[in-house]
Structures are given as structure tokens and as C-alpha cells.
């Protein structure tokens, strides 16, 4: 049902040709990815620190210079910890936040 709704919404928004939907665990999908062509990396999965760190580490090298990284469920402890670490290290620059979503620009020296 969720995937049906996703495809309907992509079609309704007219962006179906711009979005790649991959139905695999994130870290497995990243192993098959080979291009630095992601302008928006959306991270929303297991909220434990180790899991969200693994998702980010698996995908960060594919984010285009200056690309956006968005995290969902930012009020959970694991997500908060990772965000705090990445911002403090200067890897991510905060752009915006609303409700349970925050998005960041990946600094070019890390891209």
C-alpha cells in the first residue's frame, strides 16, 4: 500500500522520471550505487544511532557537492546524536527544520 501511494504521488507531482525508488535496505542499495549524482539524500529508517550512522556513511559519498541531506524523526536520540556530531565537525550546515524534519547542506570539502 505504501509503495502504491508513493508511485501515485510521484506521478501526481510529475517527478516520476526524477526519482529512483529502490526497495532494499539502505546499506545494501548503496553497495550497488556508482555515481555521485544525489542532490537530495533523504534518511528515514532505523533511528538507532548505529543504524542511522551506517545509512549516512553508506550514502554520503554519492551526494553532489553542496547537496542536501535531510533527516526525518529528528527528535529521536540516535538521529539527534548523529546530526550534532556532523554539524559540530563542520560536515553539514543547517538549512531548515520543521516538525520532525531537518535538512542540511553537505559542505563541499566533505563531498
GROMACS .gro file of C-alpha atoms in nm:
model
  111
    1UNK     CA    1   0.000   0.000   0.000
    2UNK     CA    2   0.277   0.242   0.088
    3UNK     CA    3   0.457   0.185  -0.241
    4UNK     CA    4   0.132   0.229  -0.436
    5UNK     CA    5   0.076   0.562  -0.263
    6UNK     CA    6   0.436   0.665  -0.331
    7UNK     CA    7   0.408   0.596  -0.703
    8UNK     CA    8   0.071   0.776  -0.725
    9UNK     CA    9   0.218   1.081  -0.552
   10UNK     CA   10   0.527   1.082  -0.772
   11UNK     CA   11   0.307   1.068  -1.082
   12UNK     CA   12   0.074   1.337  -0.949
   13UNK     CA   13   0.373   1.564  -0.878
   14UNK     CA   14   0.516   1.497  -1.225
   15UNK     CA   15   0.855   1.389  -1.088
   16UNK     CA   16   0.846   1.016  -1.156
   17UNK     CA   17   1.130   1.048  -1.406
   18UNK     CA   18   1.348   1.229  -1.149
   19UNK     CA   19   1.309   0.988  -0.855
   20UNK     CA   20   1.466   0.646  -0.822
   21UNK     CA   21   1.281   0.415  -0.585
   22UNK     CA   22   1.485   0.124  -0.453
   23UNK     CA   23   1.321  -0.134  -0.229
   24UNK     CA   24   1.624  -0.267  -0.045
   25UNK     CA   25   1.786  -0.198   0.290
   26UNK     CA   26   1.973   0.130   0.251
   27UNK     CA   27   2.323  -0.001   0.308
   28UNK     CA   28   2.273  -0.279   0.051
   29UNK     CA   29   2.140  -0.039  -0.210
   30UNK     CA   30   2.443   0.187  -0.158
   31UNK     CA   31   2.678  -0.100  -0.245
   32UNK     CA   32   2.530  -0.110  -0.595
   33UNK     CA   33   2.532   0.269  -0.646
   34UNK     CA   34   2.820   0.406  -0.854
   35UNK     CA   35   2.755   0.774  -0.929
   36UNK     CA   36   2.788   1.096  -0.737
   37UNK     CA   37   2.451   1.217  -0.859
   38UNK     CA   38   2.237   1.260  -0.549
   39UNK     CA   39   2.127   1.617  -0.486
   40UNK     CA   40   1.885   1.527  -0.204
   41UNK     CA   41   1.963   1.241   0.031
   42UNK     CA   42   1.663   1.158   0.250
   43UNK     CA   43   1.744   0.947   0.557
   44UNK     CA   44   1.447   0.790   0.734
   45UNK     CA   45   1.488   0.439   0.865
   46UNK     CA   46   1.604   0.274   1.182
   47UNK     CA   47   1.651   0.555   1.436
   48UNK     CA   48   1.916   0.389   1.650
   49UNK     CA   49   2.246   0.577   1.631
   50UNK     CA   50   2.445   0.288   1.482
   51UNK     CA   51   2.185   0.229   1.210
   52UNK     CA   52   2.143   0.591   1.107
   53UNK     CA   53   2.520   0.640   1.111
   54UNK     CA   54   2.555   0.335   0.882
   55UNK     CA   55   2.292   0.476   0.641
   56UNK     CA   56   2.465   0.814   0.627
   57UNK     CA   57   2.814   0.667   0.587
   58UNK     CA   58   2.694   0.435   0.308
   59UNK     CA   59   2.544   0.719   0.103
   60UNK     CA   60   2.736   1.038   0.179
   61UNK     CA   61   2.996   0.988  -0.094
   62UNK     CA   62   2.722   0.996  -0.359
   63UNK     CA   63   2.584   1.337  -0.257
   64UNK     CA   64   2.677   1.606  -0.507
   65UNK     CA   65   2.891   1.897  -0.384
   66UNK     CA   66   2.661   2.134  -0.196
   67UNK     CA   67   2.381   1.875  -0.198
   68UNK     CA   68   2.114   1.846   0.068
   69UNK     CA   69   2.088   1.579   0.335
   70UNK     CA   70   1.750   1.552   0.511
   71UNK     CA   71   1.679   1.357   0.828
   72UNK     CA   72   1.333   1.253   0.942
   73UNK     CA   73   1.236   1.189   1.304
   74UNK     CA   74   1.493   1.436   1.434
   75UNK     CA   75   1.352   1.420   1.785
   76UNK     CA   76   1.480   1.065   1.835
   77UNK     CA   77   1.801   1.022   2.032
   78UNK     CA   78   2.005   0.845   1.762
   79UNK     CA   79   1.917   1.097   1.491
   80UNK     CA   80   1.990   1.391   1.724
   81UNK     CA   81   2.329   1.246   1.816
   82UNK     CA   82   2.437   1.196   1.454
   83UNK     CA   83   2.320   1.542   1.348
   84UNK     CA   84   2.501   1.702   1.640
   85UNK     CA   85   2.824   1.520   1.550
   86UNK     CA   86   2.808   1.609   1.180
   87UNK     CA   87   2.727   1.975   1.242
   88UNK     CA   88   2.996   2.008   1.511
   89UNK     CA   89   3.251   1.851   1.274
   90UNK     CA   90   3.152   2.104   1.006
   91UNK     CA   91   3.041   1.835   0.763
   92UNK     CA   92   2.679   1.954   0.750
   93UNK     CA   93   2.543   2.308   0.757
   94UNK     CA   94   2.186   2.354   0.889
   95UNK     CA   95   1.940   2.490   0.634
   96UNK     CA   96   1.596   2.436   0.782
   97UNK     CA   97   1.374   2.246   1.020
   98UNK     CA   98   1.003   2.185   1.052
   99UNK     CA   99   0.824   1.943   1.283
  100UNK     CA  100   1.023   1.617   1.273
  101UNK     CA  101   1.228   1.702   0.962
  102UNK     CA  102   1.560   1.887   0.934
  103UNK     CA  103   1.773   1.943   0.625
  104UNK     CA  104   2.135   2.037   0.580
  105UNK     CA  105   2.381   2.135   0.309
  106UNK     CA  106   2.674   1.897   0.282
  107UNK     CA  107   2.981   2.115   0.286
  108UNK     CA  108   3.181   2.087  -0.034
  109UNK     CA  109   3.509   1.994   0.134
  110UNK     CA  110   3.335   1.677   0.254
  111UNK     CA  111   3.167   1.597  -0.077
   0.00000   0.00000   0.00000
